[in-house]
PDB file of C-alpha atoms in Angstrom:
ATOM      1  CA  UNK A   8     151.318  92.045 144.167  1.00 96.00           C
ATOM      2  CA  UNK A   9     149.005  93.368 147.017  1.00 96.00           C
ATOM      3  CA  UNK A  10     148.315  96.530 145.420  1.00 96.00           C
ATOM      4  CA  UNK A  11     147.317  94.520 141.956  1.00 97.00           C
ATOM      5  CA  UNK A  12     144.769  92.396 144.222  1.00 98.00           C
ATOM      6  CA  UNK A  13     142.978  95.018 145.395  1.00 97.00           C
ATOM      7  CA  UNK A  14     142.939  96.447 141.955  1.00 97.00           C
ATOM      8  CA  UNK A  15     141.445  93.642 140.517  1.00 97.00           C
ATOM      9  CA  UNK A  16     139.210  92.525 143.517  1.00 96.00           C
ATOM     10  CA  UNK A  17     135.521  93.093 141.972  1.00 94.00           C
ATOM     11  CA  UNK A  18     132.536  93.206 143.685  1.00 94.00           C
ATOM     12  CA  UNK A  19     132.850  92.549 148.076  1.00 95.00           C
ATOM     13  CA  UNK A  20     130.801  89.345 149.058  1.00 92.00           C
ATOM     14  CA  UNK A  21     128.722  91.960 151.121  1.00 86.00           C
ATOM     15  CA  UNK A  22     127.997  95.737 151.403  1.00 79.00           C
ATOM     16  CA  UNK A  23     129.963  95.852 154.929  1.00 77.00           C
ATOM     17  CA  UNK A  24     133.433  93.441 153.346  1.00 79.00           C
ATOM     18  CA  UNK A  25     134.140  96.502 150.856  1.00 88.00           C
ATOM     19  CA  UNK A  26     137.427  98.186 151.991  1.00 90.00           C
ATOM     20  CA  UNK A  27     138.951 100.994 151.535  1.00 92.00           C
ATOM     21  CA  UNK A  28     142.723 100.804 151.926  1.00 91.00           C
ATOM     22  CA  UNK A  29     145.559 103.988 151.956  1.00 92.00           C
ATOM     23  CA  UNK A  30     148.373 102.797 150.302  1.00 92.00           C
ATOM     24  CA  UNK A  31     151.428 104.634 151.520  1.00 91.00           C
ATOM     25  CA  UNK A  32     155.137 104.143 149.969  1.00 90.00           C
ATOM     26  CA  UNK A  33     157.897 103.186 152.062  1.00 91.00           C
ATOM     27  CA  UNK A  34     161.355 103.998 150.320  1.00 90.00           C
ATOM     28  CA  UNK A  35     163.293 101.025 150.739  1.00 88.00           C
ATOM     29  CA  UNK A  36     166.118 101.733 148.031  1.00 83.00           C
ATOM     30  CA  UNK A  37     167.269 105.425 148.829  1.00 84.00           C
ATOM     31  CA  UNK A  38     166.074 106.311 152.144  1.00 89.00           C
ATOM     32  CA  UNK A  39     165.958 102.946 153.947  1.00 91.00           C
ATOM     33  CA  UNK A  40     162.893 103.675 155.798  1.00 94.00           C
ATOM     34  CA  UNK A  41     162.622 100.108 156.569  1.00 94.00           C
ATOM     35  CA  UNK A  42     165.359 100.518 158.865  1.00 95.00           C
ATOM     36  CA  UNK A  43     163.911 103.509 161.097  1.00 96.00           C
ATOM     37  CA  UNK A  44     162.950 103.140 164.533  1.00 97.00           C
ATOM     38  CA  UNK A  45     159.109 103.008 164.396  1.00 95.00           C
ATOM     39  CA  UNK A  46     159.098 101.079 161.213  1.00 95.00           C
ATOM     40  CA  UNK A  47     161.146  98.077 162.697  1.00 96.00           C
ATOM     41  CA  UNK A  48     159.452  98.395 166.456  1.00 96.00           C
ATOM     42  CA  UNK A  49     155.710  99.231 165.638  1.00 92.00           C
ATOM     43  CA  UNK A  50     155.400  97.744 161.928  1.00 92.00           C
ATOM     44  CA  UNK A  51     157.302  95.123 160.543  1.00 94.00           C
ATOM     45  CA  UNK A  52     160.321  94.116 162.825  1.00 93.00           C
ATOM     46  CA  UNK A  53     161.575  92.107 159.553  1.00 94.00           C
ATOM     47  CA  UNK A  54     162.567  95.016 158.089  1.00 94.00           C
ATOM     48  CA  UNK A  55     160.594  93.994 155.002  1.00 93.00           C
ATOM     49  CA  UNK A  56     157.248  95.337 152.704  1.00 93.00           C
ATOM     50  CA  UNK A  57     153.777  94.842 151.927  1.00 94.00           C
ATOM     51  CA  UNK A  58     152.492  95.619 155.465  1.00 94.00           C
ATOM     52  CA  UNK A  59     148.627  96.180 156.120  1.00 94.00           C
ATOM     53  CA  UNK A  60     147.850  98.070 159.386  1.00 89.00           C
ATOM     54  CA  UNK A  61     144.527  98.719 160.529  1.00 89.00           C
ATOM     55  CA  UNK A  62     144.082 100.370 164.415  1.00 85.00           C
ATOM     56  CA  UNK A  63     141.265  98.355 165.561  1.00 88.00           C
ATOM     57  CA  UNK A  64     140.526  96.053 162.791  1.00 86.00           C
ATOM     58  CA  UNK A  65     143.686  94.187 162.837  1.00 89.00           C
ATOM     59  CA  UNK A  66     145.482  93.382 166.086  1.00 89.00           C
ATOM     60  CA  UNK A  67     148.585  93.962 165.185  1.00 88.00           C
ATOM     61  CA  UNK A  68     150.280  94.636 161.578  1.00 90.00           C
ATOM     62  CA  UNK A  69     150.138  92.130 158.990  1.00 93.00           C
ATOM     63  CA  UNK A  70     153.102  91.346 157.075  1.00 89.00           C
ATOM     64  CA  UNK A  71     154.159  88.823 153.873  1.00 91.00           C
ATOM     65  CA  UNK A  72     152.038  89.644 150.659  1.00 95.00           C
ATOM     66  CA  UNK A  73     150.168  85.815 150.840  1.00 96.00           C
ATOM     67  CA  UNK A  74     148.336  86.699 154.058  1.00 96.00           C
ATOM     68  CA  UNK A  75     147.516  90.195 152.766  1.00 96.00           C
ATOM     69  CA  UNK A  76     146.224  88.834 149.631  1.00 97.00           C
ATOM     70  CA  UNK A  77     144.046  86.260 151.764  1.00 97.00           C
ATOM     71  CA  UNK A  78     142.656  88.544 153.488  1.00 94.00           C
ATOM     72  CA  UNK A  79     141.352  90.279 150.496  1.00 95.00           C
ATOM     73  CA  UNK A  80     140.317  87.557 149.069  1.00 96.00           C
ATOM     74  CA  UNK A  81     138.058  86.646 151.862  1.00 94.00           C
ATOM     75  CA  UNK A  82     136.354  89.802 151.042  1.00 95.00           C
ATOM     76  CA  UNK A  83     136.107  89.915 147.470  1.00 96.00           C
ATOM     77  CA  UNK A  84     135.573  86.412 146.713  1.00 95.00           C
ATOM     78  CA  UNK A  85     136.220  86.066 142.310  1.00 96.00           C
ATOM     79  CA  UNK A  86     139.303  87.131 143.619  1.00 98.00           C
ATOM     80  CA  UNK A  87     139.621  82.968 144.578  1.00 98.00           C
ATOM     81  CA  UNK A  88     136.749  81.109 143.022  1.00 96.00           C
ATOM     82  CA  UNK A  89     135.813  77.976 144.479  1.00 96.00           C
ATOM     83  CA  UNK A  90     136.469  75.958 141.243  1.00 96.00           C
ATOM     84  CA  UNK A  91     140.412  77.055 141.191  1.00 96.00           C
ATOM     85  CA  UNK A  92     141.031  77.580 144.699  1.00 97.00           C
ATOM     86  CA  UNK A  93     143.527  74.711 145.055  1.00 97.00           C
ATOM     87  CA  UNK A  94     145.228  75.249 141.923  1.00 97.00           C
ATOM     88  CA  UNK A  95     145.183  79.094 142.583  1.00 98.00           C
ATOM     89  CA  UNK A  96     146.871  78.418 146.634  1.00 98.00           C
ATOM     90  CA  UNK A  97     148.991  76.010 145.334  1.00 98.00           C
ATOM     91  CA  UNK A  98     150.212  78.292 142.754  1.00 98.00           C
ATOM     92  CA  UNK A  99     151.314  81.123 144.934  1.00 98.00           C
ATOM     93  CA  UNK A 100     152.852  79.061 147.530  1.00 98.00           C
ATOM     94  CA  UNK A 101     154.651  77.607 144.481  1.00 98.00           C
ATOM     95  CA  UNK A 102     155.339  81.455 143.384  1.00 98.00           C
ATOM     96  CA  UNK A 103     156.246  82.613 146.743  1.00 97.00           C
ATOM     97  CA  UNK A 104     158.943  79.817 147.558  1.00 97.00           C
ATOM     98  CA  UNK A 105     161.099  81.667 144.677  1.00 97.00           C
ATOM     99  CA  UNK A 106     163.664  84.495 146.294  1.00 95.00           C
ATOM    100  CA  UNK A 107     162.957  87.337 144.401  1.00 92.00           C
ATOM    101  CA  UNK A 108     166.354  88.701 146.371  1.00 92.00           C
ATOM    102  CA  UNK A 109     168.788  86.108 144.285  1.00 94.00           C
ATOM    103  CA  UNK A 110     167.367  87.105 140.968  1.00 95.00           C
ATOM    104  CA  UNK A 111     167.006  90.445 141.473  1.00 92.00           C
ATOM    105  CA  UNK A 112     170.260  91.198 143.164  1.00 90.00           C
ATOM    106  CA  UNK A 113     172.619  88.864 141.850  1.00 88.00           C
ATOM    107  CA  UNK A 114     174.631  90.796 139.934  1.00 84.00           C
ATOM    108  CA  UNK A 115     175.002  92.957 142.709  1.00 86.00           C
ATOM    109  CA  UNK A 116     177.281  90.784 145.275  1.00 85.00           C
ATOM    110  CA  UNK A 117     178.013  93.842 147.269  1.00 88.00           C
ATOM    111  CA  UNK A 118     174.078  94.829 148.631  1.00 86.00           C
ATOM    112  CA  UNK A 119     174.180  92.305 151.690  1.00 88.00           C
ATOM    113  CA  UNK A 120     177.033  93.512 153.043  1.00 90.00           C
ATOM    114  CA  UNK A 121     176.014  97.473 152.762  1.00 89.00           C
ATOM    115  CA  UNK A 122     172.936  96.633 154.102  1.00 90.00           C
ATOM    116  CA  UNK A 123     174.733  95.450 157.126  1.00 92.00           C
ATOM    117  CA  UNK A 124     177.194  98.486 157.266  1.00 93.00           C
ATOM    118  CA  UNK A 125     173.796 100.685 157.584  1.00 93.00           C
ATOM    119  CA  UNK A 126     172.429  98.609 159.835  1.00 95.00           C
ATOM    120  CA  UNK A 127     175.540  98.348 162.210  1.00 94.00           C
ATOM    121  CA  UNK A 128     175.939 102.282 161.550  1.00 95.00           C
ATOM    122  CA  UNK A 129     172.364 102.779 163.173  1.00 96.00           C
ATOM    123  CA  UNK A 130     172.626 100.482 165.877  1.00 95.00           C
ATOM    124  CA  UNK A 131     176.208 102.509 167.044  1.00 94.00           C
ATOM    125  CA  UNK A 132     174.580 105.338 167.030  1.00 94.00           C
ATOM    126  CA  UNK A 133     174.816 107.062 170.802  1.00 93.00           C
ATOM    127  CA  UNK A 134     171.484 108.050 171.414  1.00 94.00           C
ATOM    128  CA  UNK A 135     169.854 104.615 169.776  1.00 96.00           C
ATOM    129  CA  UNK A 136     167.257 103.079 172.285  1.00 97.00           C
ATOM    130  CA  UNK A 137     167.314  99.679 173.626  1.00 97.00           C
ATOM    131  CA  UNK A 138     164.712  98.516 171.785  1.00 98.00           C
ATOM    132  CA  UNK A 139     165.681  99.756 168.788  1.00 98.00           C
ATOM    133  CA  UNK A 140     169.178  98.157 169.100  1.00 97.00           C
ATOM    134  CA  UNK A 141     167.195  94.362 170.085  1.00 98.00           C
ATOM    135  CA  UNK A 142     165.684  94.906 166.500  1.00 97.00           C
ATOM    136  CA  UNK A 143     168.705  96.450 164.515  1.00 97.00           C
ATOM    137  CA  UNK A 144     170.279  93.462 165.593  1.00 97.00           C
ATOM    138  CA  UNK A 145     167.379  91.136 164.707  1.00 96.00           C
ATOM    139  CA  UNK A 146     167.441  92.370 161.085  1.00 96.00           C
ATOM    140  CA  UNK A 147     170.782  92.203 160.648  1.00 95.00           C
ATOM    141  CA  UNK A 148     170.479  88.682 161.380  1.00 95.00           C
ATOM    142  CA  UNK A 149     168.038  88.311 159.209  1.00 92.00           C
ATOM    143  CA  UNK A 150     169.764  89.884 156.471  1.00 91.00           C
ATOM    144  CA  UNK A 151     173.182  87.551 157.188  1.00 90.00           C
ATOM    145  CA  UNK A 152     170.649  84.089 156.801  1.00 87.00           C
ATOM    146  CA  UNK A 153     168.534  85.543 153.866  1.00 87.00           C
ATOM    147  CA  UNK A 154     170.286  87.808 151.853  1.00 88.00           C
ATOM    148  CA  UNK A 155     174.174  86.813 151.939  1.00 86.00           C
ATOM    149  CA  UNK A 156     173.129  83.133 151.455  1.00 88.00           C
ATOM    150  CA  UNK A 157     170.681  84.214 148.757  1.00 88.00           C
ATOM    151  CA  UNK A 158     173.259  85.843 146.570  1.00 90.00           C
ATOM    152  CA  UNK A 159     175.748  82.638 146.480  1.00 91.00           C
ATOM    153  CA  UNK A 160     175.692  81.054 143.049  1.00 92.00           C
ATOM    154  CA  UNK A 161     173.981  78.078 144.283  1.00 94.00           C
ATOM    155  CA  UNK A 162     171.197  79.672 145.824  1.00 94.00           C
ATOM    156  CA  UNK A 163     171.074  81.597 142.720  1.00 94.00           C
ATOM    157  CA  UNK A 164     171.337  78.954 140.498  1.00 96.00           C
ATOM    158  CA  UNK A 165     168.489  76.746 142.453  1.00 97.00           C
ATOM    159  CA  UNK A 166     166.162  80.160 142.891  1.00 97.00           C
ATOM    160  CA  UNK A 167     166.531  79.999 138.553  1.00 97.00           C
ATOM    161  CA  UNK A 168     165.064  76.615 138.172  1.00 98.00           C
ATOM    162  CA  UNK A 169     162.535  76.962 140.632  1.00 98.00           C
ATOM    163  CA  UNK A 170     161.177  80.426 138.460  1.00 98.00           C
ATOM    164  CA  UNK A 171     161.373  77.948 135.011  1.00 98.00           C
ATOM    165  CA  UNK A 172     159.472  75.565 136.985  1.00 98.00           C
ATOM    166  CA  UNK A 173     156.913  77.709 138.146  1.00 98.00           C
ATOM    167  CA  UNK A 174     156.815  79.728 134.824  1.00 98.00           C
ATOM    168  CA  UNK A 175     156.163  75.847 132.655  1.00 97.00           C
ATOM    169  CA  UNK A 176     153.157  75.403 135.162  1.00 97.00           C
ATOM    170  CA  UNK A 177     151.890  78.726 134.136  1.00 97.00           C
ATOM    171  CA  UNK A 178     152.377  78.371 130.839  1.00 96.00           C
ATOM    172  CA  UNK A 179     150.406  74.704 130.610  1.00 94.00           C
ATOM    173  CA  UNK A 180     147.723  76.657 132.702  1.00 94.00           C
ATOM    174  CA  UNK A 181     147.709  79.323 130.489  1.00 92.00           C
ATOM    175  CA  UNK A 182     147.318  76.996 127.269  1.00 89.00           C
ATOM    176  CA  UNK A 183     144.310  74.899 128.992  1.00 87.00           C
ATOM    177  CA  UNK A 184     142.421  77.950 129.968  1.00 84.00           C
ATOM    178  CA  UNK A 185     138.853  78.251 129.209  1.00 76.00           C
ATOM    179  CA  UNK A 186     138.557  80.520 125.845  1.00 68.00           C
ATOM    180  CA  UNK A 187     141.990  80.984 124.049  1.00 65.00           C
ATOM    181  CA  UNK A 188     141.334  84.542 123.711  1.00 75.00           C
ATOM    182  CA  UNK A 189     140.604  85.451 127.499  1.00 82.00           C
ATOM    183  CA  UNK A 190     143.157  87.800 129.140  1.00 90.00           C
ATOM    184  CA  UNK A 191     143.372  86.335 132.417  1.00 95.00           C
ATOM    185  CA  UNK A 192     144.127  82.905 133.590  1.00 95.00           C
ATOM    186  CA  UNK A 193     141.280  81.094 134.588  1.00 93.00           C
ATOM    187  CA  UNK A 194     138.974  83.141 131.593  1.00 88.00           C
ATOM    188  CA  UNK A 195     137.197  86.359 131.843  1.00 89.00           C
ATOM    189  CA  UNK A 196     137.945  87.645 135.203  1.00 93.00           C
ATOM    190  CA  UNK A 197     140.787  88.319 136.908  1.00 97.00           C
ATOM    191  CA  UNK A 198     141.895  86.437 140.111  1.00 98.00           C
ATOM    192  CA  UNK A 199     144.474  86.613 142.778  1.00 99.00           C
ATOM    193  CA  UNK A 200     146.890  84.369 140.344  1.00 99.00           C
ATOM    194  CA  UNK A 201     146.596  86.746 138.204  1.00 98.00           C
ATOM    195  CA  UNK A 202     147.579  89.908 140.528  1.00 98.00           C
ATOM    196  CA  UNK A 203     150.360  87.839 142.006  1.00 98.00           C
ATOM    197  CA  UNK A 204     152.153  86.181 138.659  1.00 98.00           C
ATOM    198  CA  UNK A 205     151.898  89.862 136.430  1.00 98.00           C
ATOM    199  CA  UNK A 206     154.777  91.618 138.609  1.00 98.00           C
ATOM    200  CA  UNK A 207     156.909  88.219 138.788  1.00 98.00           C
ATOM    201  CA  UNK A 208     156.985  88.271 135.268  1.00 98.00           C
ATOM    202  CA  UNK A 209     158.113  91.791 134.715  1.00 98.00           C
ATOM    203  CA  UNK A 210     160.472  91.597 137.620  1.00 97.00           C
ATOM    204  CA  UNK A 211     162.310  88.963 135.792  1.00 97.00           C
ATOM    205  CA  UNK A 212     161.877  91.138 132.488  1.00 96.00           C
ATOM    206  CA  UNK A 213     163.323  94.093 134.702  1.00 95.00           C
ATOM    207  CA  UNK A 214     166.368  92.391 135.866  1.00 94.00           C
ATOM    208  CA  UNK A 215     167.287  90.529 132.174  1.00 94.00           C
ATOM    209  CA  UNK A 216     165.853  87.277 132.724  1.00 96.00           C
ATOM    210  CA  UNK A 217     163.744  87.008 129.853  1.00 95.00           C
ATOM    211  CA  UNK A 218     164.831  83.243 129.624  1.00 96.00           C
ATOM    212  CA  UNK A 219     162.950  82.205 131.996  1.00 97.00           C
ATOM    213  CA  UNK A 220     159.447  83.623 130.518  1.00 98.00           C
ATOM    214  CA  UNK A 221     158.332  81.117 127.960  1.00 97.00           C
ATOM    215  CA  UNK A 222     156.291  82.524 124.528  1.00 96.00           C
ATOM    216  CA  UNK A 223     152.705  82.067 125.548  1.00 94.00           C
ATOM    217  CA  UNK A 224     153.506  84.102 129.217  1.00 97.00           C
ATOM    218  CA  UNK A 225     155.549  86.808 127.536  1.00 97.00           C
ATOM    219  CA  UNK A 226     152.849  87.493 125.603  1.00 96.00           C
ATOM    220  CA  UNK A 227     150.327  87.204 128.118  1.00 96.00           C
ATOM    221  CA  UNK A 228     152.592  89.556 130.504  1.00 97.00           C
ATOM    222  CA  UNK A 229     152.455  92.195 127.612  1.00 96.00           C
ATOM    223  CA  UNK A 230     148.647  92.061 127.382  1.00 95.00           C
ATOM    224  CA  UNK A 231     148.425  92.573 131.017  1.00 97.00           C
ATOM    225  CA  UNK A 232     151.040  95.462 131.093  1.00 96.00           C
ATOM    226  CA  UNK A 233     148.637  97.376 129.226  1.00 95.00           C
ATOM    227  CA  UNK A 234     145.875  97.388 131.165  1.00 96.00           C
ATOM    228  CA  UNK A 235     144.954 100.503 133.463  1.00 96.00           C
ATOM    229  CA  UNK A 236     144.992  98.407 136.502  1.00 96.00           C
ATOM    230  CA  UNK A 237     149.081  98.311 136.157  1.00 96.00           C
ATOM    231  CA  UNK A 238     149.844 101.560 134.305  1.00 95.00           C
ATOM    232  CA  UNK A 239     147.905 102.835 137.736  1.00 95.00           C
ATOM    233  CA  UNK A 240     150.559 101.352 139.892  1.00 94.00           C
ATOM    234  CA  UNK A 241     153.383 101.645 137.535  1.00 93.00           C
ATOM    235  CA  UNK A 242     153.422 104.130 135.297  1.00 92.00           C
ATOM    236  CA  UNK A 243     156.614 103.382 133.980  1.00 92.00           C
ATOM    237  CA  UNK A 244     155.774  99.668 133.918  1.00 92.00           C
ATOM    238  CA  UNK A 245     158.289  98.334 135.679  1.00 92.00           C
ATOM    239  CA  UNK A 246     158.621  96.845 139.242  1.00 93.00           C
ATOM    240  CA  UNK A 247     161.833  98.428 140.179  1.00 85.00           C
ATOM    241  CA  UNK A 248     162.897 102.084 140.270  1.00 69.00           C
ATOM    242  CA  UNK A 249     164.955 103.485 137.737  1.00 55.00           C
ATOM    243  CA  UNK A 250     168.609 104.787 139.213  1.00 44.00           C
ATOM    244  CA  UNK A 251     168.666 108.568 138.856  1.00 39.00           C
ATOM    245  CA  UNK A 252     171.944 109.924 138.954  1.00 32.00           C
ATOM    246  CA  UNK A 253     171.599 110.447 142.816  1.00 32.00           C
ATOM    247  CA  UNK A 254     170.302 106.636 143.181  1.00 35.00           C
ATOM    248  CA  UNK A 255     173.763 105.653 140.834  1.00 31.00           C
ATOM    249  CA  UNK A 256     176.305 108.135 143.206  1.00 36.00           C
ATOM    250  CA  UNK A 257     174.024 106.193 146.072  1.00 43.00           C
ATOM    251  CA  UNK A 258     174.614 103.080 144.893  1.00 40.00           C
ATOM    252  CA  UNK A 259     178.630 103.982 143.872  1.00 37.00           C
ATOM    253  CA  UNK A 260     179.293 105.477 147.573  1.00 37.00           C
ATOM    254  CA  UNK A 261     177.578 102.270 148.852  1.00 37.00           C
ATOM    255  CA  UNK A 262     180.018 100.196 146.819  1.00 38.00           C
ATOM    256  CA  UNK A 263     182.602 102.317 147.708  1.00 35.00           C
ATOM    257  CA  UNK A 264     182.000 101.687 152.181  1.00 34.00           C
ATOM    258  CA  UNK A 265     181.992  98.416 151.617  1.00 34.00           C
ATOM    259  CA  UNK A 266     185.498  97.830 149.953  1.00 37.00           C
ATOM    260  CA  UNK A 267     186.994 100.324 152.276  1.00 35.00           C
ATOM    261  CA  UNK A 268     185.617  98.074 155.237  1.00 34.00           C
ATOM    262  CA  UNK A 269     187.054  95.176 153.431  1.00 36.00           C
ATOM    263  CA  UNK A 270     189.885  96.896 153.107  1.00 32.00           C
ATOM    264  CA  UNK A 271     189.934  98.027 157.145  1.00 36.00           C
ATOM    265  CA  UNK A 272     189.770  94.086 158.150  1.00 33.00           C
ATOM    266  CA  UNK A 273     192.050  92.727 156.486  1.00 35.00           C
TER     267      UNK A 273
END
């Protein structure tokens, strides 16, 4: 979503607003980078991605894709026009108040409780420093309110209606926009809405919940999938990695530790 922003961002308000950013990929499926030391104690002590980091321009990291976005926004201002700035903040809030965990993960019961095990396994570890160990057992924490909670079928079920919700409002918004034939959603140019809804859309196409994409979106999703500005990001299109055969024996040994701790305490 952050990287789509600044794709789309158009001219800077001013000469001096243009930036420059260095995007740099933090493996959060295979390697857990997340987890290390100086990611949790000098970046995001949530554990979590999009984080923007800036030595003297920003005091101190900034986290959650909505305040990144703003911030570029602020800079490169068709990004939010003035005309659809409500409707656009409103949007996103609306957007962001959906747990992309419970979709995406719901079928896979067994992630919250092996990303505990790897937490717990780092925070035993002999030489581990204390303030390391504070934040291990911060995000594990977190992970027991989000993520365990976020997989139960209610949560679930609730996290569903609140993406058909979201997806109707898009869809009216979509139907009343200026020119039938413009790609984006508030006409010819592309706005933060935009940057933000595209890679909701696919994630739900990623994970097999087509359902919840009515006609006119799916077929504005597809038009938008094609444009260089994604196949940039993603070349593959998608907004999840495909499992190689290491990510599936990953994801089987992972499986695996967690029955055999059930297992152990019982």
């Amino acid at each position: 979503m952050v990287r789509l922003t600044y794709a789309l961002r158009g001219p800077p308000s001013r000469e001096s607003n243009d930036m420059k950013i260095e995007f740099r990929t933090v493996d959060i499926a295979i390697k857990l980078e997340q987890f290390t030391e100086d990611f949790l104690c000098n970046v995001n002590p949530k554990g979590k991605v999009p984080v923007l980091y800036h030595p003297t321009l920003l005091s101190h990291p900034m986290s959650e894709s909505i305040a990144i976005s703003d911030f570029i926004c602020d800079r490169y201002p068709t990004l939010r026009p003035p005309e659809h700035a409500g409707t656009i903040d409103e949007l996103i809030k609306q957007l962001h108040d959906i747990s992309f965990y419970s979709l995406t993960y719901q079928t896979r019961p067994e992630h919250p409780e092996a990303m505990r095990l790897k937490l717990q396994e780092l925070m035993n570890q002999p030489d581990v420093s204390p303030r390391y160990k504070d934040a291990l057992q911060n995000k594990i924490k977190l992970n027991d309110e989000e993520k365990v909670i976020g997989l139960q079928a209610p949560s679930v079920a609730e996290n569903i209606e609140k993406a058909k919700a979201f997806c109707e409002k898009m869809e009216c918004l979509l139907a009343n926009r200026p020119g039938s034939e413009s790609m984006y959603l508030f006409g010819d140019n592309p706005t933060v809405l935009d940057a933000h809804t595209l890679p909701f859309l696919i994630r739900m196409q990623d994970v097999g919940k087509e359902f919840i994409i009515p006609d006119g979106l799916a077929k504005y999703m597809g038009t938008l999938k094609r444009q260089k500005e994604w196949e940039e990001i993603s070349p593959n299109g998608k907004t999840i990695p495909d499992m190689s055969l290491a990510g599936l024996k990953d994801a089987s040994l992972i499986k695996a530790s967690v029955e055999a701790s059930k297992t152990r305490t019982r």
